[in-house]
CSV table of C-alpha atoms in Angstrom, one decimal:
chain,number,residue,atom,x,y,z
A,1,MET,CA,-37.1,15.9,38.6
A,2,LYS,CA,-40.4,15.2,37.0
A,3,ARG,CA,-39.8,13.5,34.0
A,4,GLU,CA,-43.1,14.0,32.0
A,5,GLY,CA,-42.4,17.9,32.2
A,6,PHE,CA,-39.3,17.8,30.1
A,7,ILE,CA,-38.8,16.7,26.2
A,8,SER,CA,-35.2,16.2,25.1
A,9,LYS,CA,-34.0,17.8,21.9
A,10,GLY,CA,-31.4,16.0,19.9
A,11,LEU,CA,-29.7,17.7,17.1
A,12,ASN,CA,-30.6,16.7,13.6
A,13,PRO,CA,-27.6,15.2,11.8
A,14,GLY,CA,-28.8,16.2,8.5
A,15,ASN,CA,-28.4,12.6,6.9
A,16,SER,CA,-28.7,9.0,7.7
A,17,SER,CA,-26.2,6.4,6.2
A,18,ASP,CA,-25.5,2.8,6.0
A,19,TYR,CA,-22.0,1.3,5.1
A,20,ASP,CA,-21.3,-1.9,3.2
A,21,ILE,CA,-17.5,-2.5,3.2
A,22,LYS,CA,-15.4,-5.4,1.8
A,23,LEU,CA,-11.7,-5.7,3.0
A,24,THR,CA,-9.1,-7.8,1.5
A,25,MET,CA,-5.7,-8.0,3.2
A,26,ASP,CA,-2.7,-9.5,1.7
A,27,ASN,CA,0.5,-11.2,3.3
A,28,ASN,CA,2.3,-7.9,2.7
A,29,GLY,CA,-0.1,-5.7,4.6
A,30,ASN,CA,-1.7,-4.1,1.5
A,31,PHE,CA,-5.4,-3.4,1.9
A,32,ARG,CA,-8.0,-3.4,-0.7
A,33,PHE,CA,-11.6,-2.0,-0.1
A,34,GLU,CA,-14.9,-2.1,-1.9
A,35,SER,CA,-17.2,0.2,0.0
A,36,THR,CA,-20.8,1.5,-0.5
A,37,CYS,CA,-22.5,4.2,1.4
A,38,LEU,CA,-26.3,4.5,1.2
A,39,ILE,CA,-27.2,8.1,2.0
A,40,LYS,CA,-30.6,9.7,2.8
A,41,ASN,CA,-30.9,13.4,2.9
A,42,LEU,CA,-32.7,14.5,6.2
A,43,SER,CA,-32.1,18.3,5.7
A,44,ASN,CA,-34.5,20.7,4.1
A,45,ASP,CA,-31.7,21.6,1.6
A,46,ASP,CA,-31.0,20.4,-1.9
A,47,TRP,CA,-27.5,19.1,-2.0
A,48,GLU,CA,-25.0,19.6,-4.9
A,49,GLN,CA,-22.1,17.8,-3.2
A,50,LEU,CA,-21.3,15.3,-0.5
A,51,ILE,CA,-18.5,15.6,2.1
A,52,PHE,CA,-16.7,12.8,3.5
A,53,TYR,CA,-13.9,12.5,5.9
A,54,PHE,CA,-11.0,10.3,4.5
A,55,ILE,CA,-8.4,10.3,7.3
A,56,PRO,CA,-6.1,7.7,5.8
A,57,ASN,CA,-5.0,10.7,3.4
A,58,MET,CA,-3.3,12.5,6.4
A,59,PHE,CA,-0.9,10.1,6.9
A,60,THR,CA,0.6,10.0,3.3
A,61,LYS,CA,3.9,11.2,2.5
A,62,SER,CA,2.5,14.3,0.7
A,63,VAL,CA,0.7,15.2,3.8
A,64,SER,CA,2.8,13.9,6.6
A,65,SER,CA,6.4,14.2,5.2
A,66,GLU,CA,7.7,13.6,8.8
A,67,LEU,CA,6.7,10.1,8.8
A,68,GLU,CA,9.4,7.4,8.1
A,69,HIS,CA,6.8,4.8,7.0
A,70,PRO,CA,3.7,6.7,5.7
A,71,SER,CA,0.5,5.5,4.4
A,72,LYS,CA,-0.1,4.9,0.7
A,73,VAL,CA,-3.5,5.8,-0.7
A,74,ASP,CA,-4.8,4.9,-4.1
A,75,ILE,CA,-8.3,5.7,-4.9
A,76,GLN,CA,-9.3,3.8,-8.0
A,77,ASN,CA,-12.9,4.5,-8.5
A,78,ILE,CA,-15.9,6.6,-7.1
A,79,SER,CA,-19.2,6.1,-8.7
A,80,ILE,CA,-22.9,6.7,-8.4
A,81,ASP,CA,-25.4,4.4,-10.1
A,82,GLY,CA,-22.5,2.8,-12.0
A,83,LYS,CA,-21.2,6.0,-13.2
A,84,LYS,CA,-17.9,7.7,-12.2
A,85,VAL,CA,-18.2,11.1,-10.6
A,86,ASN,CA,-15.8,13.9,-10.2
A,87,TYR,CA,-14.2,14.3,-6.7
A,88,SER,CA,-11.4,16.0,-5.0
A,89,LEU,CA,-9.3,15.0,-1.9
A,90,ASP,CA,-7.8,17.7,0.1
A,91,LYS,CA,-5.9,16.5,3.1
A,92,ASP,CA,-8.9,14.5,5.0
A,93,THR,CA,-11.7,16.2,3.1
A,94,LEU,CA,-13.2,14.2,0.3
A,95,SER,CA,-15.6,16.1,-1.8
A,96,ILE,CA,-17.9,14.6,-4.4
A,97,MET,CA,-19.9,16.6,-7.0
A,98,LEU,CA,-23.4,15.2,-7.7
A,99,MET,CA,-24.7,15.1,-11.3
A,100,GLU,CA,-28.1,16.0,-9.9
A,101,LYS,CA,-29.2,17.6,-6.8
A,102,LEU,CA,-30.2,15.3,-4.0
A,103,LYS,CA,-33.4,16.7,-2.7
A,104,PRO,CA,-34.7,16.2,0.9
A,105,ASN,CA,-35.7,12.6,1.8
A,106,GLN,CA,-34.2,11.2,-1.3
A,107,GLU,CA,-31.5,8.4,-1.1
A,108,ILE,CA,-28.2,8.0,-3.0
A,109,LYS,CA,-25.6,5.1,-3.0
A,110,VAL,CA,-21.9,5.9,-3.4
A,111,ASN,CA,-19.4,3.4,-4.5
A,112,PHE,CA,-15.8,3.6,-3.5
A,113,SER,CA,-12.8,1.3,-4.6
A,114,TYR,CA,-9.5,2.1,-3.1
A,115,GLU,CA,-6.2,0.5,-1.8
A,116,LEU,CA,-4.0,1.6,1.0
A,117,THR,CA,-1.2,0.6,3.5
A,118,ILE,CA,-1.2,1.6,7.1
A,119,PRO,CA,1.4,3.9,8.3
A,120,GLU,CA,3.7,3.5,11.1
A,121,LYS,CA,3.5,6.0,14.1
A,122,GLY,CA,0.2,7.2,12.7
A,123,ILE,CA,-2.5,8.4,15.2
A,124,ARG,CA,-5.1,5.9,15.7
A,125,PHE,CA,-4.8,4.7,12.0
A,126,THR,CA,-1.4,2.9,12.4
A,127,LYS,CA,0.6,-0.1,12.5
A,128,ASN,CA,2.1,-1.1,15.9
A,129,ASN,CA,4.8,-3.8,15.9
A,130,SER,CA,2.8,-6.4,14.0
A,131,ASN,CA,-0.6,-5.2,14.7
A,132,PHE,CA,-2.9,-3.2,12.4
A,133,HIS,CA,-5.2,-0.4,13.9
A,134,LEU,CA,-7.8,0.4,11.3
A,135,ALA,CA,-9.5,3.5,12.5
A,136,GLN,CA,-11.5,5.8,10.3
A,137,PHE,CA,-10.3,3.8,7.4
A,138,TYR,CA,-13.4,4.3,5.3
A,139,PRO,CA,-14.8,7.4,3.7
A,140,MET,CA,-17.0,8.7,6.6
A,141,LEU,CA,-20.1,10.9,5.9
A,142,ALA,CA,-19.9,14.3,7.6
A,143,THR,CA,-23.0,15.7,9.3
A,144,TYR,CA,-25.0,18.5,7.7
A,145,ARG,CA,-26.4,21.5,9.6
A,146,SER,CA,-27.1,25.1,9.4
A,147,HIS,CA,-27.3,24.8,5.5
A,148,LYS,CA,-23.7,23.5,5.0
A,149,TRP,CA,-21.6,20.4,5.7
A,150,ASN,CA,-20.3,20.3,9.2
A,151,LYS,CA,-16.5,19.5,8.2
A,152,GLU,CA,-13.7,21.1,10.1
A,153,VAL,CA,-9.9,20.9,9.5
A,154,TYR,CA,-8.1,18.0,10.8
A,155,LEU,CA,-6.0,18.3,14.0
A,156,ASP,CA,-3.8,15.9,15.5
A,157,ARG,CA,-5.2,16.3,19.0
A,158,GLY,CA,-8.7,15.2,20.0
A,159,GLU,CA,-11.2,14.0,17.6
A,160,THR,CA,-11.9,16.4,14.6
A,161,TYR,CA,-14.3,14.1,12.8
A,162,HIS,CA,-18.1,14.0,13.5
A,163,THR,CA,-20.5,11.3,12.2
A,164,THR,CA,-24.0,10.3,13.1
A,165,PHE,CA,-25.3,6.7,14.2
A,166,SER,CA,-25.2,4.3,11.2
A,167,ASN,CA,-25.5,0.6,10.2
A,168,PHE,CA,-22.5,-1.4,9.1
A,169,LYS,CA,-21.8,-4.5,7.3
A,170,LEU,CA,-18.1,-5.7,6.9
A,171,THR,CA,-17.0,-8.6,4.6
A,172,TYR,CA,-13.2,-9.4,5.4
A,173,ASP,CA,-10.6,-11.7,4.2
A,174,ILE,CA,-7.2,-11.4,6.1
A,175,PRO,CA,-4.1,-13.8,6.4
A,176,LYS,CA,-4.6,-16.9,8.5
A,177,GLU,CA,-1.9,-15.8,11.0
A,178,TYR,CA,-4.0,-12.7,12.1
A,179,THR,CA,-7.1,-12.5,14.2
A,180,LEU,CA,-9.6,-9.8,13.8
A,181,VAL,CA,-10.9,-7.8,16.9
A,182,SER,CA,-13.3,-5.1,16.2
A,183,SER,CA,-16.6,-3.0,17.1
A,184,PHE,CA,-18.6,-6.1,15.8
A,185,ASP,CA,-20.3,-8.3,18.4
A,186,HIS,CA,-20.0,-12.0,19.1
A,187,GLU,CA,-16.6,-12.4,17.7
A,188,VAL,CA,-14.6,-15.6,18.6
A,189,PHE,CA,-10.8,-15.9,19.2
A,190,PRO,CA,-8.9,-16.7,17.1
A,191,SER,CA,-11.2,-15.3,14.4
A,192,LEU,CA,-12.0,-17.0,11.1
A,193,ASN,CA,-9.6,-15.5,8.5
A,194,LYS,CA,-12.9,-14.8,6.2
A,195,GLY,CA,-16.2,-13.5,7.4
A,196,LEU,CA,-19.3,-11.3,7.3
A,197,LEU,CA,-20.0,-9.1,10.3
A,198,GLU,CA,-22.9,-6.7,10.9
A,199,ILE,CA,-23.7,-4.0,13.6
A,200,GLN,CA,-26.3,-1.3,14.0
A,201,ASN,CA,-26.7,2.1,15.3
A,202,VAL,CA,-23.0,2.9,16.0
A,203,LYS,CA,-21.0,6.1,15.1
A,204,GLU,CA,-18.1,4.5,13.4
A,205,ILE,CA,-16.4,1.1,13.5
A,206,PHE,CA,-12.8,-0.1,14.5
A,207,LEU,CA,-10.7,-3.1,13.4
A,208,ALA,CA,-7.7,-4.2,15.2
A,209,ILE,CA,-5.8,-6.9,13.0
A,210,LEU,CA,-3.6,-8.6,15.5
A,211,LYS,CA,-0.7,-11.0,15.3
A,212,ASP,CA,-0.1,-13.5,18.3
A,213,PRO,CA,-2.1,-11.7,21.1
A,214,ILE,CA,-2.3,-13.1,24.7
A,215,LEU,CA,-6.0,-13.3,25.5
A,216,VAL,CA,-7.3,-13.1,29.1
A,217,GLU,CA,-11.1,-12.8,29.3
A,218,LYS,CA,-14.0,-13.1,31.8
A,219,GLU,CA,-17.4,-14.3,30.6
A,220,GLU,CA,-20.2,-13.4,32.9
A,221,GLY,CA,-22.9,-12.0,30.9
A,222,ILE,CA,-21.0,-9.5,29.0
A,223,SER,CA,-17.9,-11.0,27.6
A,224,ILE,CA,-14.7,-8.9,28.7
A,225,ARG,CA,-11.7,-9.6,26.6
A,226,VAL,CA,-8.2,-8.3,27.0
A,227,PHE,CA,-5.6,-8.5,24.4
A,228,GLY,CA,-2.1,-8.2,25.4
A,229,PHE,CA,1.4,-8.6,23.8
A,230,GLU,CA,4.0,-8.8,26.4
A,231,GLU,CA,5.1,-12.3,28.0
A,232,LYS,CA,4.5,-12.8,31.8
A,233,LYS,CA,2.1,-9.9,32.1
A,234,GLU,CA,-1.1,-12.2,32.4
A,235,GLU,CA,-1.3,-11.1,36.1
A,236,LEU,CA,-1.6,-7.4,35.0
A,237,TYR,CA,-4.1,-8.6,32.2
A,238,GLN,CA,-6.2,-10.0,34.7
A,239,GLU,CA,-6.2,-7.1,37.0
A,240,ILE,CA,-7.4,-5.1,33.9
A,241,VAL,CA,-10.2,-7.6,33.3
A,242,ASP,CA,-11.2,-7.4,36.9
A,243,GLU,CA,-11.2,-3.5,36.8
A,244,ALA,CA,-13.0,-3.3,33.4
A,245,THR,CA,-15.8,-5.7,34.9
A,246,SER,CA,-16.1,-3.4,37.8
A,247,ALA,CA,-16.2,-0.5,35.9
A,248,LEU,CA,-18.8,-1.8,33.4
A,249,ASN,CA,-21.1,-3.2,36.2
A,250,TYR,CA,-20.9,0.4,37.9
A,251,PHE,CA,-21.8,2.3,34.7
A,252,GLU,CA,-24.6,0.1,33.8
A,253,GLU,CA,-26.1,0.5,37.3
A,254,ILE,CA,-25.8,4.1,37.6
A,255,MET,CA,-26.8,5.0,33.9
A,256,GLY,CA,-28.1,2.1,31.7
A,257,PRO,CA,-27.3,-1.0,29.9
A,258,TYR,CA,-24.1,-1.4,28.0
A,259,PRO,CA,-25.3,-2.0,24.3
A,260,PHE,CA,-23.2,-5.0,23.2
A,261,LYS,CA,-22.7,-8.6,24.4
A,262,GLN,CA,-18.9,-8.1,24.2
A,263,LEU,CA,-16.3,-5.5,25.2
A,264,ASP,CA,-12.6,-5.8,23.7
A,265,ILE,CA,-9.7,-4.1,25.2
A,266,VAL,CA,-6.6,-3.9,23.1
A,267,LEU,CA,-3.4,-3.1,25.1
A,268,ASP,CA,-1.5,-1.6,22.1
A,269,GLY,CA,-1.6,2.1,20.9
A,270,MET,CA,-2.8,5.0,22.3
A,271,GLY,CA,-5.7,5.3,24.8
A,272,MET,CA,-8.9,5.6,22.5
A,273,GLU,CA,-12.4,4.7,22.4
A,274,TYR,CA,-14.7,3.1,19.8
A,275,PRO,CA,-18.0,1.3,19.8
A,276,GLY,CA,-17.6,-2.1,21.6
A,277,ILE,CA,-13.7,-1.9,21.8
A,278,VAL,CA,-11.0,0.3,23.3
A,279,THR,CA,-7.4,0.6,22.9
A,280,ALA,CA,-5.0,1.4,25.9
A,281,HIS,CA,-1.2,1.8,26.1
A,282,SER,CA,-0.2,5.3,26.1
A,283,ILE,CA,-1.2,8.9,25.6
A,284,TYR,CA,-0.4,10.0,22.1
A,285,ASN,CA,2.6,7.6,21.6
A,286,SER,CA,4.3,9.0,24.8
A,287,GLY,CA,5.4,5.8,26.2
A,288,LEU,CA,3.9,3.1,28.3
A,289,ASN,CA,1.8,3.9,31.4
A,290,ASN,CA,2.2,2.2,34.6
A,291,SER,CA,-0.3,-0.4,35.7
A,292,LYS,CA,-2.5,2.3,37.8
A,293,GLN,CA,-2.4,4.8,34.9
A,294,LEU,CA,-3.2,1.9,32.4
A,295,LYS,CA,-6.3,0.6,34.5
A,296,THR,CA,-7.6,4.2,34.9
A,297,MET,CA,-7.1,4.8,31.2
A,298,VAL,CA,-9.4,1.6,30.5
A,299,VAL,CA,-11.9,2.8,32.8
A,300,HIS,CA,-12.2,6.1,30.9
A,301,GLU,CA,-12.3,4.5,27.6
A,302,ILE,CA,-15.2,2.3,28.8
A,303,ALA,CA,-17.1,5.3,30.1
A,304,HIS,CA,-17.0,6.7,26.4
A,305,GLN,CA,-19.4,3.6,25.5
A,306,TRP,CA,-22.0,5.8,27.0
A,307,PHE,CA,-20.5,9.5,26.5
A,308,TYR,CA,-19.8,9.2,22.6
A,309,GLY,CA,-21.1,5.8,22.1
A,310,MET,CA,-24.8,6.3,23.0
A,311,ILE,CA,-24.9,9.9,23.9
A,312,SER,CA,-23.4,11.7,20.9
A,313,ASN,CA,-21.9,15.2,20.6
A,314,ASP,CA,-19.8,17.0,18.1
A,315,PRO,CA,-16.2,16.4,19.4
A,316,TYR,CA,-14.7,19.4,17.7
A,317,LYS,CA,-17.2,21.9,18.8
A,318,ASN,CA,-18.1,20.5,22.2
A,319,ALA,CA,-15.5,18.0,23.0
A,320,TRP,CA,-16.1,18.4,26.7
A,321,LEU,CA,-19.6,16.7,26.5
A,322,ASP,CA,-17.7,13.3,25.8
A,323,GLU,CA,-14.3,13.7,27.5
A,324,GLY,CA,-15.6,15.8,30.4
A,325,PHE,CA,-18.3,13.3,31.1
A,326,ALA,CA,-16.3,10.3,30.6
A,327,GLU,CA,-13.7,11.7,33.1
A,328,PHE,CA,-16.5,12.7,35.5
A,329,ALA,CA,-18.0,9.3,35.4
A,330,THR,CA,-14.5,7.8,35.7
A,331,GLY,CA,-14.0,10.0,38.8
A,332,LEU,CA,-17.4,8.9,40.3
A,333,PHE,CA,-16.4,5.2,39.8
A,334,MET,CA,-13.0,5.8,41.5
A,335,TYR,CA,-14.6,7.7,44.4
A,336,SER,CA,-17.3,5.0,44.9
A,337,LYS,CA,-14.6,2.4,44.9
A,338,SER,CA,-12.7,4.2,47.7
A,339,LYS,CA,-15.6,4.0,49.7
A,340,GLN,CA,-15.4,8.0,49.9
A,341,ASN,CA,-12.2,7.8,52.0
A,342,GLU,CA,-10.7,10.1,49.6
A,343,THR,CA,-12.5,13.3,48.2
A,344,TYR,CA,-13.6,13.5,44.7
A,345,ASN,CA,-11.4,16.5,44.4
A,346,SER,CA,-8.5,14.6,45.4
A,347,ILE,CA,-8.9,12.2,42.6
A,348,PHE,CA,-9.1,14.7,39.8
A,349,ARG,CA,-7.2,18.0,40.6
A,350,ILE,CA,-7.4,21.2,38.3
A,351,ASP,CA,-5.2,24.2,37.9
A,352,PRO,CA,-7.2,27.2,39.3
A,353,LYS,CA,-5.5,29.3,36.8
A,354,ARG,CA,-7.5,27.6,34.1
A,355,GLU,CA,-9.8,30.6,33.1
A,356,LEU,CA,-11.2,29.8,29.7
A,357,PRO,CA,-14.6,28.1,29.3
A,358,VAL,CA,-14.5,24.4,28.7
A,359,ASN,CA,-16.8,24.3,25.6
A,360,LEU,CA,-14.6,26.2,23.0
A,361,PRO,CA,-13.9,24.5,19.8
A,362,LEU,CA,-10.6,22.6,19.9
A,363,ASP,CA,-8.7,25.1,17.6
A,364,GLN,CA,-9.2,27.6,20.3
A,365,TYR,CA,-7.1,25.9,22.8
A,366,ASP,CA,-3.4,25.6,22.8
A,367,GLU,CA,-2.1,22.1,22.3
A,368,SER,CA,-0.3,22.1,25.7
A,369,ASN,CA,-3.8,22.9,27.7
A,370,MET,CA,-6.5,21.5,25.8
A,371,GLY,CA,-6.9,18.4,28.0
A,372,SER,CA,-6.9,20.6,31.2
A,373,TYR,CA,-10.1,22.2,29.9
A,374,VAL,CA,-12.1,19.4,28.1
A,375,TYR,CA,-11.2,16.6,30.5
A,376,GLY,CA,-10.0,18.2,33.8
A,377,LYS,CA,-12.0,21.5,34.3
A,378,SER,CA,-15.2,20.2,32.8
A,379,ALA,CA,-15.2,17.0,35.1
A,380,ARG,CA,-14.4,19.2,38.0
A,381,LYS,CA,-17.3,21.7,37.3
A,382,LEU,CA,-19.8,18.8,36.8
A,383,TRP,CA,-18.8,17.7,40.2
A,384,GLU,CA,-19.6,21.1,41.7
A,385,LEU,CA,-23.1,20.5,40.8
A,386,PHE,CA,-23.3,18.1,43.6
A,387,LYS,CA,-20.5,18.8,45.9
A,388,ASP,CA,-22.9,20.7,48.4
A,389,ASN,CA,-25.9,18.5,47.4
A,390,GLY,CA,-25.8,14.8,48.0
A,391,GLU,CA,-22.5,14.3,46.4
A,392,LEU,CA,-22.1,10.9,44.9
A,393,LYS,CA,-25.6,9.4,45.0
A,394,GLU,CA,-27.3,12.8,43.5
A,395,ALA,CA,-24.3,12.8,40.7
A,396,GLU,CA,-25.4,9.1,39.9
A,397,LYS,CA,-29.0,10.0,39.8
A,398,PHE,CA,-28.2,13.1,37.6
A,399,LEU,CA,-26.3,10.7,35.0
A,400,LYS,CA,-29.2,8.2,34.9
A,401,SER,CA,-31.6,11.0,33.9
A,402,TYR,CA,-29.2,12.3,31.4
A,403,TYR,CA,-28.8,9.0,30.0
A,404,LEU,CA,-32.5,8.2,29.8
A,405,PHE,CA,-33.3,11.6,28.1
A,406,TYR,CA,-30.4,11.5,25.3
A,407,ARG,CA,-29.5,8.0,24.6
A,408,TYR,CA,-28.9,7.8,20.8
A,409,LYS,CA,-29.4,11.5,20.5
A,410,GLU,CA,-26.8,14.4,19.9
A,411,VAL,CA,-26.3,16.9,22.6
A,412,ASP,CA,-24.5,20.5,22.3
A,413,THR,CA,-23.8,22.8,25.0
A,414,LYS,CA,-27.1,24.7,24.6
A,415,GLU,CA,-29.0,21.6,25.2
A,416,PHE,CA,-27.0,20.6,28.1
A,417,VAL,CA,-27.7,23.9,29.8
A,418,ARG,CA,-31.4,23.7,29.1
A,419,PHE,CA,-31.4,20.0,30.7
A,420,VAL,CA,-29.6,21.3,33.7
A,421,LYS,CA,-31.8,24.3,34.2
A,422,TYR,CA,-34.9,22.1,34.2
A,423,TYR,CA,-33.3,19.5,36.4
A,424,PHE,CA,-32.4,21.9,39.1
A,425,ASP,CA,-35.1,24.3,38.5
A,426,LEU,CA,-32.8,27.1,37.9
A,427,LYS,CA,-34.2,30.6,37.0
A,428,ASP,CA,-30.8,32.0,35.3
A,429,ASP,CA,-27.5,31.1,34.0
A,430,THR,CA,-25.4,31.9,37.0
A,431,LEU,CA,-24.6,28.5,37.7
A,432,PHE,CA,-22.5,28.2,34.4
A,433,GLU,CA,-20.6,31.4,34.6
A,434,GLY,CA,-17.0,30.9,34.5
A,435,TRP,CA,-16.9,27.6,32.8
A,436,LEU,CA,-19.4,27.6,29.9
A,437,GLU,CA,-19.6,30.2,26.9
A,438,LEU,CA,-23.2,30.5,26.3
A,439,GLU,CA,-24.9,31.7,23.2
A,440,LYS,CA,-26.0,35.3,23.3
């Protein structure tokens, strides 16, 4: 591929946002937040309102009545320039009416004051045993495109929120018996119970507030820390550290640098990715995975540090571009590790009856088969680009080029197709028939 002949085109998120969050937790697990979001309008439209995701509201009694221990949410104040503003909260959609239109390239700062508790058996935003998982716990600004806010209905499968790369500042105060593990870099263990943390150019932040974790770590360049909670499992935790180290080294070699100095792995909750930190234990609270499944899950979530963490996509409209690519990269790692004694196809099998394209919006799949498409079929189809053409080494070269062109940009299916057609010098769309739905 002649790199000088191709110009990548990332999607415009429509805004930029900087977050400044102050968190206080008391001994009873009650949280108080003072949060500000500095927003710049990067679209060509005048805005009359702002749309945020506020996902904690999905786990309140009024929305999720089936939860035995739901969340409690109390928004006390939302203001702009010291003046209270009118807002509405419908499920996870927080709408704020602006007193004056926000014109292109203008900035505005929104202040939020709210209190909440963490639900048990929530999804990502949850309390497990004595540990608190704070995912999407703050008002998250949606993207803006095609002259409207890009906000879809919340689903409990996949990611139905989409944000752009932002800067974050967190001031926290937690009880002394807990330690904070998070997206922020350069953390120590046990953490201080009060502190100030900052991070730049990430899509979101995740906080795990942990009680009495067992730490196993490896410090060779990038610090990899595994936090477990079961006695006499240190040997397994060490195996996970070793597997994570191998995977991280492999992904850096075939694609490009991991962007942080630290990677945290919390073996609690469902398998999920966040910048600089992943969780791994079960799939949608379905029970503990065996050690092999657990290690594969950790590798998949680490792969997301590139596909989602650095190459962005809308996970509602184009989930395959992070889940499929993460699964594809995981397969390449497993294949390289096996010294090609297995076939790639034996590592990831797929039901040939899966006839739908892989790039449909999430609401167009049945809950039972969504993963088969956005994870399985998309990874298999990506592999088929190389199965008769250099296989592993060519697939690795492709990912490196893809990373170099789209690092810290957002990709959709249309842009992916444009890149692949240039990369392979294709004259038509025949290669994508049967697995991608292309715009007419």
